[in-house]
Coordinates of C-alpha atoms in Angstrom, one line a residue:
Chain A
X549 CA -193.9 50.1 85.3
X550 CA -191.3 47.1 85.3
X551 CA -192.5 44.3 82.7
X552 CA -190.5 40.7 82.5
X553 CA -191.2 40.9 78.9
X554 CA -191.7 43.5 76.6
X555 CA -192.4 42.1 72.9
X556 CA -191.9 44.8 70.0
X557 CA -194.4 44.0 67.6
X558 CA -198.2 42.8 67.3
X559 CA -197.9 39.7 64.5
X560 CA -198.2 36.0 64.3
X561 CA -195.0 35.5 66.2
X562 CA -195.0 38.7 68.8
X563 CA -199.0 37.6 69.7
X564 CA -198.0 33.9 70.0
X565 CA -194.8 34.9 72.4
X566 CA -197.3 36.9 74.0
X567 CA -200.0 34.3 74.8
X568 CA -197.0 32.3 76.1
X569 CA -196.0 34.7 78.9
X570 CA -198.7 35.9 80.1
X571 CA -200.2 32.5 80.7
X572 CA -198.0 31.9 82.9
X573 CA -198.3 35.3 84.7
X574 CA -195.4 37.1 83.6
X575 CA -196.1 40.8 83.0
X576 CA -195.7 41.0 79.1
X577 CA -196.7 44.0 76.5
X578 CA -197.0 44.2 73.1
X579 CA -195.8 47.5 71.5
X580 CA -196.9 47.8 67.8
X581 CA -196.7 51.1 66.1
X582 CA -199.5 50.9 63.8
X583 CA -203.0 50.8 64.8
X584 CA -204.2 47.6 64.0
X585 CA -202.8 44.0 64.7
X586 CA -201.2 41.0 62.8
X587 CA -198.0 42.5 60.9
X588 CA -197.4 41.0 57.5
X589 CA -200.9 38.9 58.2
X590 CA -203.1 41.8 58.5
X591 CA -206.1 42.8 57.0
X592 CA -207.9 46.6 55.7
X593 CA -210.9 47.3 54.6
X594 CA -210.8 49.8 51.0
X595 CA -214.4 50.7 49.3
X596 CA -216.4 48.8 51.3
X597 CA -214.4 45.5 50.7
X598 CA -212.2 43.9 53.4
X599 CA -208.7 42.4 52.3
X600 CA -206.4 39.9 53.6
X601 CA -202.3 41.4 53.6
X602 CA -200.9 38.3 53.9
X603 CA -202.7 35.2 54.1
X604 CA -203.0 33.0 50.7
X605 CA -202.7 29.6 52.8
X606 CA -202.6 28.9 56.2
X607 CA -200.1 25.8 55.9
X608 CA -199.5 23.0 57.9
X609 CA -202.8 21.5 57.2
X610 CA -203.4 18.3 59.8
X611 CA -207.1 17.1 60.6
X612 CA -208.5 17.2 64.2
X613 CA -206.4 14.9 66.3
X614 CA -203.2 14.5 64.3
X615 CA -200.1 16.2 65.7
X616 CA -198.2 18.5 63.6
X617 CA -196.5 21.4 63.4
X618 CA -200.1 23.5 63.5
X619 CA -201.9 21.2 66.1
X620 CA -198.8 21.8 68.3
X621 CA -199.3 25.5 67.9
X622 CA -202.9 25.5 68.7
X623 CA -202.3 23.3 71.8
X624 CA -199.7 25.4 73.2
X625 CA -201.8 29.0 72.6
X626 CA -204.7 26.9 74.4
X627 CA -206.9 27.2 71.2
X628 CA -209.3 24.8 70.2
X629 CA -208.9 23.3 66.7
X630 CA -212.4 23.3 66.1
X631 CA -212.2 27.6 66.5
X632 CA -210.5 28.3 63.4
X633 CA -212.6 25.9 61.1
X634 CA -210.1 25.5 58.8
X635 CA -211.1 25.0 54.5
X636 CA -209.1 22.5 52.9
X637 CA -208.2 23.7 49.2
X638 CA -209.1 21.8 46.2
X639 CA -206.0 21.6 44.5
X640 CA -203.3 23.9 43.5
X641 CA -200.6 23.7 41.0
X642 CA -196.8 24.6 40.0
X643 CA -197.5 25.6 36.1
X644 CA -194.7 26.3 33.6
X645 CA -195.1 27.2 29.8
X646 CA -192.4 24.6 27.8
X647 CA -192.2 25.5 24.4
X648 CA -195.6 27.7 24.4
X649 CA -197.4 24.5 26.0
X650 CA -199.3 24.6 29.7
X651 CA -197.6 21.9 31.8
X652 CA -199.1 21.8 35.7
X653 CA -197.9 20.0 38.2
X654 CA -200.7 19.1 40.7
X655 CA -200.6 18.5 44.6
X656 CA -203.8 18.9 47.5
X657 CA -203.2 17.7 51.0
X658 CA -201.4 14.8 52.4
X659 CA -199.2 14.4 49.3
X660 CA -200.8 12.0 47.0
X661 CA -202.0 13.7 43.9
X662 CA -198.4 15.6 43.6
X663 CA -196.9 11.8 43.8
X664 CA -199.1 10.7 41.0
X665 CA -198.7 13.4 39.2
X666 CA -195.0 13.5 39.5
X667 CA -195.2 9.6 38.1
X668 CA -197.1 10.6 35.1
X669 CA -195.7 13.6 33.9
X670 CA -191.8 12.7 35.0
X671 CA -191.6 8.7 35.3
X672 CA -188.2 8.2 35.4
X673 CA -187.8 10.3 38.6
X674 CA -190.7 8.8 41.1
X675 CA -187.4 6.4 42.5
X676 CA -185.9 10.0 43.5
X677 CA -188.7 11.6 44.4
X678 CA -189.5 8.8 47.0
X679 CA -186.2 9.1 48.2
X680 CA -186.5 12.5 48.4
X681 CA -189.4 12.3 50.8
X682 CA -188.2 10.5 53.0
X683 CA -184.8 12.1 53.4
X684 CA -186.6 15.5 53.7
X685 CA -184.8 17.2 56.8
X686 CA -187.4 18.5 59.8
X687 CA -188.4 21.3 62.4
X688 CA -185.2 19.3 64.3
X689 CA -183.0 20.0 61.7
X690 CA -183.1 23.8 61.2
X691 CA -180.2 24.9 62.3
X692 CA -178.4 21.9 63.3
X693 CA -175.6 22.3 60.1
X694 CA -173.9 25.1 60.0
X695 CA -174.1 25.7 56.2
X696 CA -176.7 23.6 54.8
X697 CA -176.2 22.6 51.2
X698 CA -178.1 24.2 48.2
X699 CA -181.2 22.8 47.8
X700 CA -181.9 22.8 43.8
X701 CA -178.4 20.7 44.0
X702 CA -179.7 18.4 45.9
X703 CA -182.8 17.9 43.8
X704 CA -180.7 17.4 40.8
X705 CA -178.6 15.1 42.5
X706 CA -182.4 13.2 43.3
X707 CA -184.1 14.3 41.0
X708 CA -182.1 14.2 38.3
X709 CA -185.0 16.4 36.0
X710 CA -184.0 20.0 35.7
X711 CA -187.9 21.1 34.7
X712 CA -188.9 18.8 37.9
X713 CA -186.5 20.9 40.0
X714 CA -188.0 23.9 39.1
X715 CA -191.4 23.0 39.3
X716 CA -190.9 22.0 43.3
X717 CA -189.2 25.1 43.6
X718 CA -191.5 27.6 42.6
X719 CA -194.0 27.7 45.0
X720 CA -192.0 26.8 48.0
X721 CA -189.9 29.8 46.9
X722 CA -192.8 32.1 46.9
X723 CA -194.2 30.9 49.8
X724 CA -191.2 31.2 51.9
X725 CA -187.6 32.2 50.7
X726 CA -185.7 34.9 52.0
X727 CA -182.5 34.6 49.9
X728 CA -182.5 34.8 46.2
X729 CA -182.5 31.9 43.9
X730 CA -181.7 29.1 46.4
X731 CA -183.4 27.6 49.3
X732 CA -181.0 26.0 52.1
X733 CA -181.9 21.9 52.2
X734 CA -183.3 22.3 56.0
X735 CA -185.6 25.3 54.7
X736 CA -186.8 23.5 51.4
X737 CA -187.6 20.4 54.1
X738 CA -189.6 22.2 56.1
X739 CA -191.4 24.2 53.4
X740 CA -191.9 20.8 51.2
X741 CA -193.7 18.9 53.9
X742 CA -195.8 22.4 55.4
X743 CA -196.9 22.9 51.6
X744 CA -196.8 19.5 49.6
X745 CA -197.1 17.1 52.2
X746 CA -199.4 18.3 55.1
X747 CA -201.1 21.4 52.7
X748 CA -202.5 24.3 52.5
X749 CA -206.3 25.5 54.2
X750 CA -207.6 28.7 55.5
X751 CA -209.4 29.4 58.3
X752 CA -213.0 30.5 57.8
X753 CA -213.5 34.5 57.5
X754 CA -209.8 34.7 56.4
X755 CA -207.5 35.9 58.8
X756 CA -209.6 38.7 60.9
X757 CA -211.1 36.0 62.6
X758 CA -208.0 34.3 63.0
X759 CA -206.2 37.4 65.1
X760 CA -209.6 37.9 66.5
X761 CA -208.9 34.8 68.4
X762 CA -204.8 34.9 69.2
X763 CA -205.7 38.3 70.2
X764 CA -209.0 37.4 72.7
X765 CA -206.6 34.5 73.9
X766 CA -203.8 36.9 74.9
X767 CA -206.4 39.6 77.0
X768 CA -208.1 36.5 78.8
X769 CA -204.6 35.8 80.4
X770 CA -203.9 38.9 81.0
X771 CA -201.7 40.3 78.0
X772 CA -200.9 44.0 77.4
X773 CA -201.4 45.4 74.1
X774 CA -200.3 49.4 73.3
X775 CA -201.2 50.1 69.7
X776 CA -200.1 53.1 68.3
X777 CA -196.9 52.7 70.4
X778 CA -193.6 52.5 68.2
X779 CA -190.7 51.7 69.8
X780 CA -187.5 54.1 68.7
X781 CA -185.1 52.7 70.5
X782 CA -183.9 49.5 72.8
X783 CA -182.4 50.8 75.6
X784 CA -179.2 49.3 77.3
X785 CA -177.5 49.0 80.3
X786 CA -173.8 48.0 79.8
X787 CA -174.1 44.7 77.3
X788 CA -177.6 44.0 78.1
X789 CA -181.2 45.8 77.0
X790 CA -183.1 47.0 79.7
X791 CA -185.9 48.7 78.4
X792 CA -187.4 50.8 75.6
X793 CA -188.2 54.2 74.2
X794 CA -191.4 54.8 72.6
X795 CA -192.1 57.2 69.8
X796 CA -194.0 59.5 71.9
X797 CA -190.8 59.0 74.4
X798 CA -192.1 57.1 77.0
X799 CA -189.3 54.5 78.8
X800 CA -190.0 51.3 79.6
X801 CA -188.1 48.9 81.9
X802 CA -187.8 45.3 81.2
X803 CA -186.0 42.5 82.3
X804 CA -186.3 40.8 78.4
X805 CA -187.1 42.0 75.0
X806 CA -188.3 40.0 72.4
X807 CA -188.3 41.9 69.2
X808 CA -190.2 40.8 65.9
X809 CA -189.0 43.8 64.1
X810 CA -186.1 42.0 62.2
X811 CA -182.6 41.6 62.0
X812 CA -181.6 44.8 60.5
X813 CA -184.5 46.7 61.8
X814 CA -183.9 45.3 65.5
X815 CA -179.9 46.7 65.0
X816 CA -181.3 50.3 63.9
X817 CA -183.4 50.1 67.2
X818 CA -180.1 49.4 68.7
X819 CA -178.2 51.9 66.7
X820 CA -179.7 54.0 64.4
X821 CA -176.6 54.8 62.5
X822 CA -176.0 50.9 62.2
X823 CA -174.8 49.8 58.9
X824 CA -177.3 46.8 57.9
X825 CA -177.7 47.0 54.0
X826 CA -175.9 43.5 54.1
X827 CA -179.0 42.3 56.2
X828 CA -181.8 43.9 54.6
X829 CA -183.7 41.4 52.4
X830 CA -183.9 42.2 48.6
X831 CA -187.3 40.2 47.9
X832 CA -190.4 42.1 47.9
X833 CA -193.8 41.9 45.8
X834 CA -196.3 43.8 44.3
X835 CA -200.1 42.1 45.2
X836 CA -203.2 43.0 42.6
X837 CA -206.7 42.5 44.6
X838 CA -209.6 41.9 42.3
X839 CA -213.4 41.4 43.8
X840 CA -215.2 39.2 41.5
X841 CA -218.9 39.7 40.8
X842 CA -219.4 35.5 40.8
X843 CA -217.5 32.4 41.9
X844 CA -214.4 32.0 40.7
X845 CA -215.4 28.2 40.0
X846 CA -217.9 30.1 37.5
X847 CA -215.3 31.6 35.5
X848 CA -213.6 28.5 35.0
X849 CA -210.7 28.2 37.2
X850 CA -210.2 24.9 39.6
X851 CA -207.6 25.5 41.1
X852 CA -206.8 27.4 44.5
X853 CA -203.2 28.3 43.9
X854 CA -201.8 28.4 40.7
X855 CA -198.0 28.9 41.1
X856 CA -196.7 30.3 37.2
X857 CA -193.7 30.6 35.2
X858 CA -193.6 31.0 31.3
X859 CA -190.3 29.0 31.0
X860 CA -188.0 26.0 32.0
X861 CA -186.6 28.1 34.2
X862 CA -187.6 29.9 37.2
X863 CA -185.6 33.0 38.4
X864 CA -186.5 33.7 41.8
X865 CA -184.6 37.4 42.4
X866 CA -185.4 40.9 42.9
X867 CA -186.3 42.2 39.6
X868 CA -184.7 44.7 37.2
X869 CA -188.1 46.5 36.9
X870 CA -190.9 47.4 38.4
X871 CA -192.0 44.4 38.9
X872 CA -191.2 40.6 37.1
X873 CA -194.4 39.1 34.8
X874 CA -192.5 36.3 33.9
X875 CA -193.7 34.4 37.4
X876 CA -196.1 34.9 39.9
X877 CA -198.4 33.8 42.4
X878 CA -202.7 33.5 41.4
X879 CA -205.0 32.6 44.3
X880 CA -208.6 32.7 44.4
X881 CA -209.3 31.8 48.0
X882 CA -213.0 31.2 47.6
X883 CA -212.0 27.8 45.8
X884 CA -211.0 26.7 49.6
X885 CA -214.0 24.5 51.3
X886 CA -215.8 26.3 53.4
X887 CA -215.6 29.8 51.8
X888 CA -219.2 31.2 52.2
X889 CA -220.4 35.0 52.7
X890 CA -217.8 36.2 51.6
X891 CA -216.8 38.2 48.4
X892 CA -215.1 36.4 45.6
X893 CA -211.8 37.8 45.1
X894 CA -208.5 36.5 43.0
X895 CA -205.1 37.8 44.1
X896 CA -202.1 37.9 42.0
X897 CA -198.5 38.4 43.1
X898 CA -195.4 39.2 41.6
X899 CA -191.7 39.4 42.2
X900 CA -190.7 43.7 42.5
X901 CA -188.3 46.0 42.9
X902 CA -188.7 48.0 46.4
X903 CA -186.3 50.5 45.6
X904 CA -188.0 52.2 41.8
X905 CA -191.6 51.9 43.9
X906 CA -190.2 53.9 46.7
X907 CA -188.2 56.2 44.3
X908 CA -191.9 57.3 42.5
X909 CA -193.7 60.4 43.2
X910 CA -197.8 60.2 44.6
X911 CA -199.0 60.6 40.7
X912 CA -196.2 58.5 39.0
X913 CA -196.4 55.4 41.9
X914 CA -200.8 55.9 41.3
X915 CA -200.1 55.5 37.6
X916 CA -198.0 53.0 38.1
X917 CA -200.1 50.8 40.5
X918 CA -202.2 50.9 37.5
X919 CA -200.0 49.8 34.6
X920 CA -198.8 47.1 37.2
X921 CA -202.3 45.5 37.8
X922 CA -203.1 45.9 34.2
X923 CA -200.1 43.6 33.4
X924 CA -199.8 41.3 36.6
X925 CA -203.4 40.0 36.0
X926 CA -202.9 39.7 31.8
X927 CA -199.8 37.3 33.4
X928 CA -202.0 35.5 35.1
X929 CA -204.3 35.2 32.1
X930 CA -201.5 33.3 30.3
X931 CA -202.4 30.3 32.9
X932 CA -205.5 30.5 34.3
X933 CA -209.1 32.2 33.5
X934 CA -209.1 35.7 33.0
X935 CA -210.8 37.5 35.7
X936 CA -211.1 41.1 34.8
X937 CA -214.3 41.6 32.7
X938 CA -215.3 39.8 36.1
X939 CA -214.1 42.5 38.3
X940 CA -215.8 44.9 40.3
X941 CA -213.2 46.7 42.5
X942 CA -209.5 46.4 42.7
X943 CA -206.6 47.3 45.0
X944 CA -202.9 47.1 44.8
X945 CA -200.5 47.1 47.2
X946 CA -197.1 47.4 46.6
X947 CA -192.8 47.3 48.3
X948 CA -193.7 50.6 49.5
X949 CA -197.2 49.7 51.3
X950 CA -195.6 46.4 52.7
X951 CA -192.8 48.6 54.1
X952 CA -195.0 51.7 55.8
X953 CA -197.7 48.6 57.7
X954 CA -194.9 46.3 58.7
X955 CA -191.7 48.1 59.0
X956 CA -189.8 45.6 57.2
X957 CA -186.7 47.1 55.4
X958 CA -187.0 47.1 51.7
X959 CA -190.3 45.6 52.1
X960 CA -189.2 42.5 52.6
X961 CA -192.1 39.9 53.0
X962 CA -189.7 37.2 54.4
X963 CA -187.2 39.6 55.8
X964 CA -183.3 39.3 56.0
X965 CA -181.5 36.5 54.0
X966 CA -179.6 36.2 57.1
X967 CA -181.4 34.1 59.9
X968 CA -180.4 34.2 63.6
X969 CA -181.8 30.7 64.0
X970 CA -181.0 31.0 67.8
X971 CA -182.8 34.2 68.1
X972 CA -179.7 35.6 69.1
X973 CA -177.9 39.2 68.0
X974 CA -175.6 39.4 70.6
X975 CA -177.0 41.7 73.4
X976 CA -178.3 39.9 76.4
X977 CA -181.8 40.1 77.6
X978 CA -182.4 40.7 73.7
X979 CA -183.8 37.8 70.9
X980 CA -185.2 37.9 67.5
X981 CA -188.8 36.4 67.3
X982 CA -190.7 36.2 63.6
X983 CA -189.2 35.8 60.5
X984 CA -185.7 36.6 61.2
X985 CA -185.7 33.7 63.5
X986 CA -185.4 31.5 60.3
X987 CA -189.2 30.3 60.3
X988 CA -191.9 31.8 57.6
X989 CA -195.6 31.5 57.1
X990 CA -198.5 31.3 59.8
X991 CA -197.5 28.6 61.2
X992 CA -193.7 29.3 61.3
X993 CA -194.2 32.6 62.9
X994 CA -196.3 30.9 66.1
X995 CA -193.3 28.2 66.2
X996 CA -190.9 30.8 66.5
X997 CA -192.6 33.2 69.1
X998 CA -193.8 30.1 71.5
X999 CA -190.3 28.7 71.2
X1000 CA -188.4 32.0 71.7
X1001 CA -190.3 33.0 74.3
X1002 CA -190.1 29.1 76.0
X1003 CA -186.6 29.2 75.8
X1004 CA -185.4 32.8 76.7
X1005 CA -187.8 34.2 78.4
X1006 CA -190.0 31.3 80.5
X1007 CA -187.9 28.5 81.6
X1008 CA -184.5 30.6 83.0
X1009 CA -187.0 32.0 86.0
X1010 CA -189.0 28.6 85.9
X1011 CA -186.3 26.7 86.8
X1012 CA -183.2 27.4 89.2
X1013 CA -181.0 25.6 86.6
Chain B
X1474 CA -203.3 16.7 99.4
X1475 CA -203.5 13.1 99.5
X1476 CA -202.0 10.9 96.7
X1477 CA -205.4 10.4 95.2
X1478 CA -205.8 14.4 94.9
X1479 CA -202.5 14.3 93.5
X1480 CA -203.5 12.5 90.2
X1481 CA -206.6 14.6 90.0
X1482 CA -204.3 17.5 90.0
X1483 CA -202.0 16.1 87.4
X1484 CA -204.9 14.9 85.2
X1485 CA -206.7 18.1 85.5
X1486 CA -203.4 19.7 84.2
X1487 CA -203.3 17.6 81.5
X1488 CA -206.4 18.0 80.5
X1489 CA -205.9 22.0 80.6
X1490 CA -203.0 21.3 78.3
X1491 CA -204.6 18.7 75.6
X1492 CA -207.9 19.0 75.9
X1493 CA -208.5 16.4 73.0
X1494 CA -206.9 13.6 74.4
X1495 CA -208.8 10.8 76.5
X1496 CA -207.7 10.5 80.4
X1497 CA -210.2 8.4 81.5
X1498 CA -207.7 5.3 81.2
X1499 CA -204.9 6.8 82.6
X1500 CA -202.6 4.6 84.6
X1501 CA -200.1 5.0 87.0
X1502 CA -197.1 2.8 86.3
X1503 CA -196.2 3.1 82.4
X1504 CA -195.2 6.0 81.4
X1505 CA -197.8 8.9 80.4
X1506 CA -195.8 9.5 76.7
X1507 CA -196.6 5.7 75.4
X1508 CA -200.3 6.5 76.9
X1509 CA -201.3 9.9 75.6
X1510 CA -200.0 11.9 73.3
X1511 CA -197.6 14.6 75.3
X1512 CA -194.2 16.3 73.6
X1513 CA -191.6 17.6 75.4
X1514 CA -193.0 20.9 75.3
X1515 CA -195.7 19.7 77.1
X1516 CA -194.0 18.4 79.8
X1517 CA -192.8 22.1 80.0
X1518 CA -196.2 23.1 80.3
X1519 CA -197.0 20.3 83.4
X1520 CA -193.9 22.0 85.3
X1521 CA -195.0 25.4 84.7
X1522 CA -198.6 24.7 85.9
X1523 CA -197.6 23.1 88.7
X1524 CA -195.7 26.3 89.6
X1525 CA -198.7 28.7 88.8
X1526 CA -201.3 26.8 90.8
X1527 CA -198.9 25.5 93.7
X1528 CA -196.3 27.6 93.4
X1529 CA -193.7 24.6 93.2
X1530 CA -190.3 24.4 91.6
X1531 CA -189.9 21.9 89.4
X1532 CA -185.6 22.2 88.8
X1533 CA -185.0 20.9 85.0
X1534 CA -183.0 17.8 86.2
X1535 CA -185.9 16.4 87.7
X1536 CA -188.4 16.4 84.7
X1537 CA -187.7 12.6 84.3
X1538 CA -189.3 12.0 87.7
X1539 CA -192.9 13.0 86.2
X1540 CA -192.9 10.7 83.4
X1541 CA -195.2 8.3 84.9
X1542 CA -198.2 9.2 87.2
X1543 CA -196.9 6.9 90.1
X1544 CA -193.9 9.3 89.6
X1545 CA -195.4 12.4 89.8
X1546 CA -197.0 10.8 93.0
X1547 CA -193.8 9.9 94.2
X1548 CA -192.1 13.2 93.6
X1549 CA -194.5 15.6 94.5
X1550 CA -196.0 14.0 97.3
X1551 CA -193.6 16.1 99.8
X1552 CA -193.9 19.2 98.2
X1553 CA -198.1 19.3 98.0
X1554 CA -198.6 17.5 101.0
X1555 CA -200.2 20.6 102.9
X1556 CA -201.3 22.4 99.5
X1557 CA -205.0 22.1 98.3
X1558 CA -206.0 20.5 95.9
X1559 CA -206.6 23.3 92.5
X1560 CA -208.7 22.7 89.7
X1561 CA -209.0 24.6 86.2

């Protein structure tokens, strides 16, 4: 069978490319290895309990109506708004310890509360935080300058508040960096205004419902999806891809590949004695699960997201340990509106180091998992309610389990530190979709598989041009 | 198709593409960006419906020539003239 598109990988950004094709009647599969759908934004079910992978936030928050970013998406993948029922969150918060004292910077949707908030706790900076909203770089700035400048330079340079600096930082790093330390200025831009300025909801039932409907969307125009169908190799002809090989062997022909493996991932399919260390990503985290046996609201905590560090500084870098308490990630999604039959659950996450979880044997990585859950949510405790006498069942997962599910070198969550922004790695017939593409989160991911597969694989045979 | 059927194939693309906006006002001459909310990728979207129910090519340089209904008259009247009139 000769396809016009073949699209390696069933996530947010293979699906979305997907949807895209086959609306418009080109003859598009989906080849995803494991058996279940969604990549990174996956879900499992473990002792009767079912469990988000990725989602914390769907971000890009914009009400009925308004065009954004997300409304865009939905429009394009012909899915009504009104079908994922989004929850707003409360509030969430960047929280630092200075000098043994809680200091939380607040922000909800549309950007108000983190302006107030901003004028009360940092006055002197509100004239360079105003500035620095509106000078925020877009969508239509990613990837226009060649090497963007730092962008914790150019929030001291606006800012002028080095605790301010890091307080922005911190959750826009966890929520979508791929490089260490740093953000560029066109990623920070597009992360401020997806997190800080439009928000952060979830769509009701998590994000099982969510797939349910990208991936009801693709079969009613006609979309091919092969589960359980790894693809070992991209196949060439000359300097262009022509096809695949399956795990199991089986060739397929195609005029255009799309792959949402990764960089380094999509060279191995190339070449599997490619040298990419240089483009495997070196951030990876270790998640704690924890079903709650009430509200979270009932144990005291407010907030949705509590973004934590217990200095001035924040050091946003693969660890030298297991895994780094020192900041994290603590989200109890029932706090988002609309959260009803469902279990109560609290998720922490923490900065780790892929490469001493991989190098554990079964009973030392078990024991492990253990110690690390043990620790990641007595963190937490240091910022927010402690919710373990209110836990009834936990799970962990881990560099190692986010490697196995979503074949992401080094279990990096936000893949390679170097993005192909053009989708390009230099074999025709052949783009980078998903994260590599230089877009991250829900929302990013669709962006980057509508406009990848727009651009490369629709208009050419649209138009004669 | 006569002209007429023309705009009902146009709106009834539109409305396939942004089914929250309102086309009962729709008119011909000003330009369908400063009456409805449409982006340039949905403009892609108009050409590549127009291929899938009609089967006609719309080449890039001529996108500008369906900015305004009258236009899409204007430009498409030749090419749909002896088509039928499709609706989703």
């Amino acid at each position: 069978m000769q396809y016009d598109t073949l699209i390696i990988g069933a996530g947010m950004s293979g699906l979305a490319a997907g949807i895209r094709l086959a609306q418009y009647d080109r003859r598009v599969a989906i080849l995803e290895r494991h058996s279940l759908w969604g990549g990174l934004n996956s879900f499992y079910k473990l002792g009767g309990h079912r469990f988000d992978t990725g989602l914390h936030a769907l971000t890009n928050y914009a009400e009925r109506g308004a065009r954004n970013p997300l409304t865009r998406v939905l429009r394009q993948l012909r899915i009504p708004y009104e079908d994922l029922q989004l929850g707003e969150q409360g509030h969430s918060e960047s929280v630092f310890l200075v000098d043994g004292e809680r200091l939380a910077l607040r922000f909800s949707n549309g950007g108000h509360l983190l302006r107030e908030e901003v004028a009360q706790l940092f006055p002197s900076c509100v004239a360079g935080y105003d500035r620095l909203v509106r000078e925020l770089p877009g969508y239509d700035d990613l990837g226009r300058d060649p090497a963007p400048p730092s962008a914790r330079r150019r929030l001291r340079e606006l800012l002028g508040e080095p605790l301010l600096v890091e307080m922005l930082m911190l959750p826009l790093c966890y929520y979508g960096a791929a490089q260490e330390r740093d953000l560029e200025w066109d990623q920070f831009g597009v992360l401020f205004r997806s997190i800080f300025i439009e928000g952060l909801a979830r769509p009701a039932g998590g994000i099982k419902p969510f797939l349910d409907l990208l991936l009801s969307r693709y079969k009613e125009v006609g979309g091919e999806l092969r589960l359980r169908s790894g693809v070992e190799r991209i196949l060439l002809d000359g300097d262009r891809a022509c096809g695949v090989r399956l795990d199991d062997g089986t060739e397929l022909v195609a005029d255009q590949i799309l792959s949402s493996a990764g960089l380094a991932e999509t060279r191995r399919l190339l070449d599997p004695q490619a040298p990419v260390a240089d483009a495997v990503g070196r951030l990876s985290f270790v998640e704690t699960l924890c079903v709650l046996d009430r509200p979270a609201r009932e144990l005291g905590i407010e907030a949705t997201i509590t973004f934590f560090n217990d200095s001035e500084s924040f050091c946003y870098a693969r660890p030298d340990d297991f895994v780094d308490l020192r900041s994290g990630v603590f989200c109890t999604p029932d706090n988002y509106a609309g959260y009803v039959d469902e279990e109560p659950l609290a998720r922490v996450t923490l900065l780790a180091d892929h490469g001493r979880w991989t190098a554990l044997d079964e009973p030392a990585y078990r024991a492990r998992k253990e110690r690390t859950a043990e620790a990641a949510l007595g963190s937490a405790a240091r910022f927010a309610p402690d919710v373990r006498p209110a836990t009834i069942f936990r799970d962990v997962f881990t560099p190692r389990t986010i490697e196995h599910f979503t074949g992401h070198l080094g279990g990096a969550v936000y893949g390679s530190p170097n993005k192909c922004k053009d989708g390009s790695i230099g074999v025709r017939n052949l783009h980078l979709v998903g994260t590599d593409q230089g877009l991250v989160g829900i929302v990013g991911s669709l962006v980057s598989g509508l406009s990848m597969a727009n651009r490369y694989a629709l208009v050419p045979s649209g138009s004669p041009s | 198709m006569t002209n007429e059927e023309i705009v009902i194939a146009i709106k009834d693309i539109i409305a396939t593409i942004a089914p929250d906006e309102d086309l009962s006002g729709l008119e011909l001459a000003p330009k369908l960006r400063d009456q409805i909310e449409l982006d340039s990728m949905d403009f892609l979207d108009i050409v590549m419906e127009l291929r899938k129910r009609y089967g006609v090519q719309v080449p890039e340089e001529d996108y500008m020539e369906l900015a305004t209904l009258q236009g899409c008259v204007d430009y498409l009247a030749p090419k749909l003239g002896d088509k039928q009139l499709v609706t989703a």
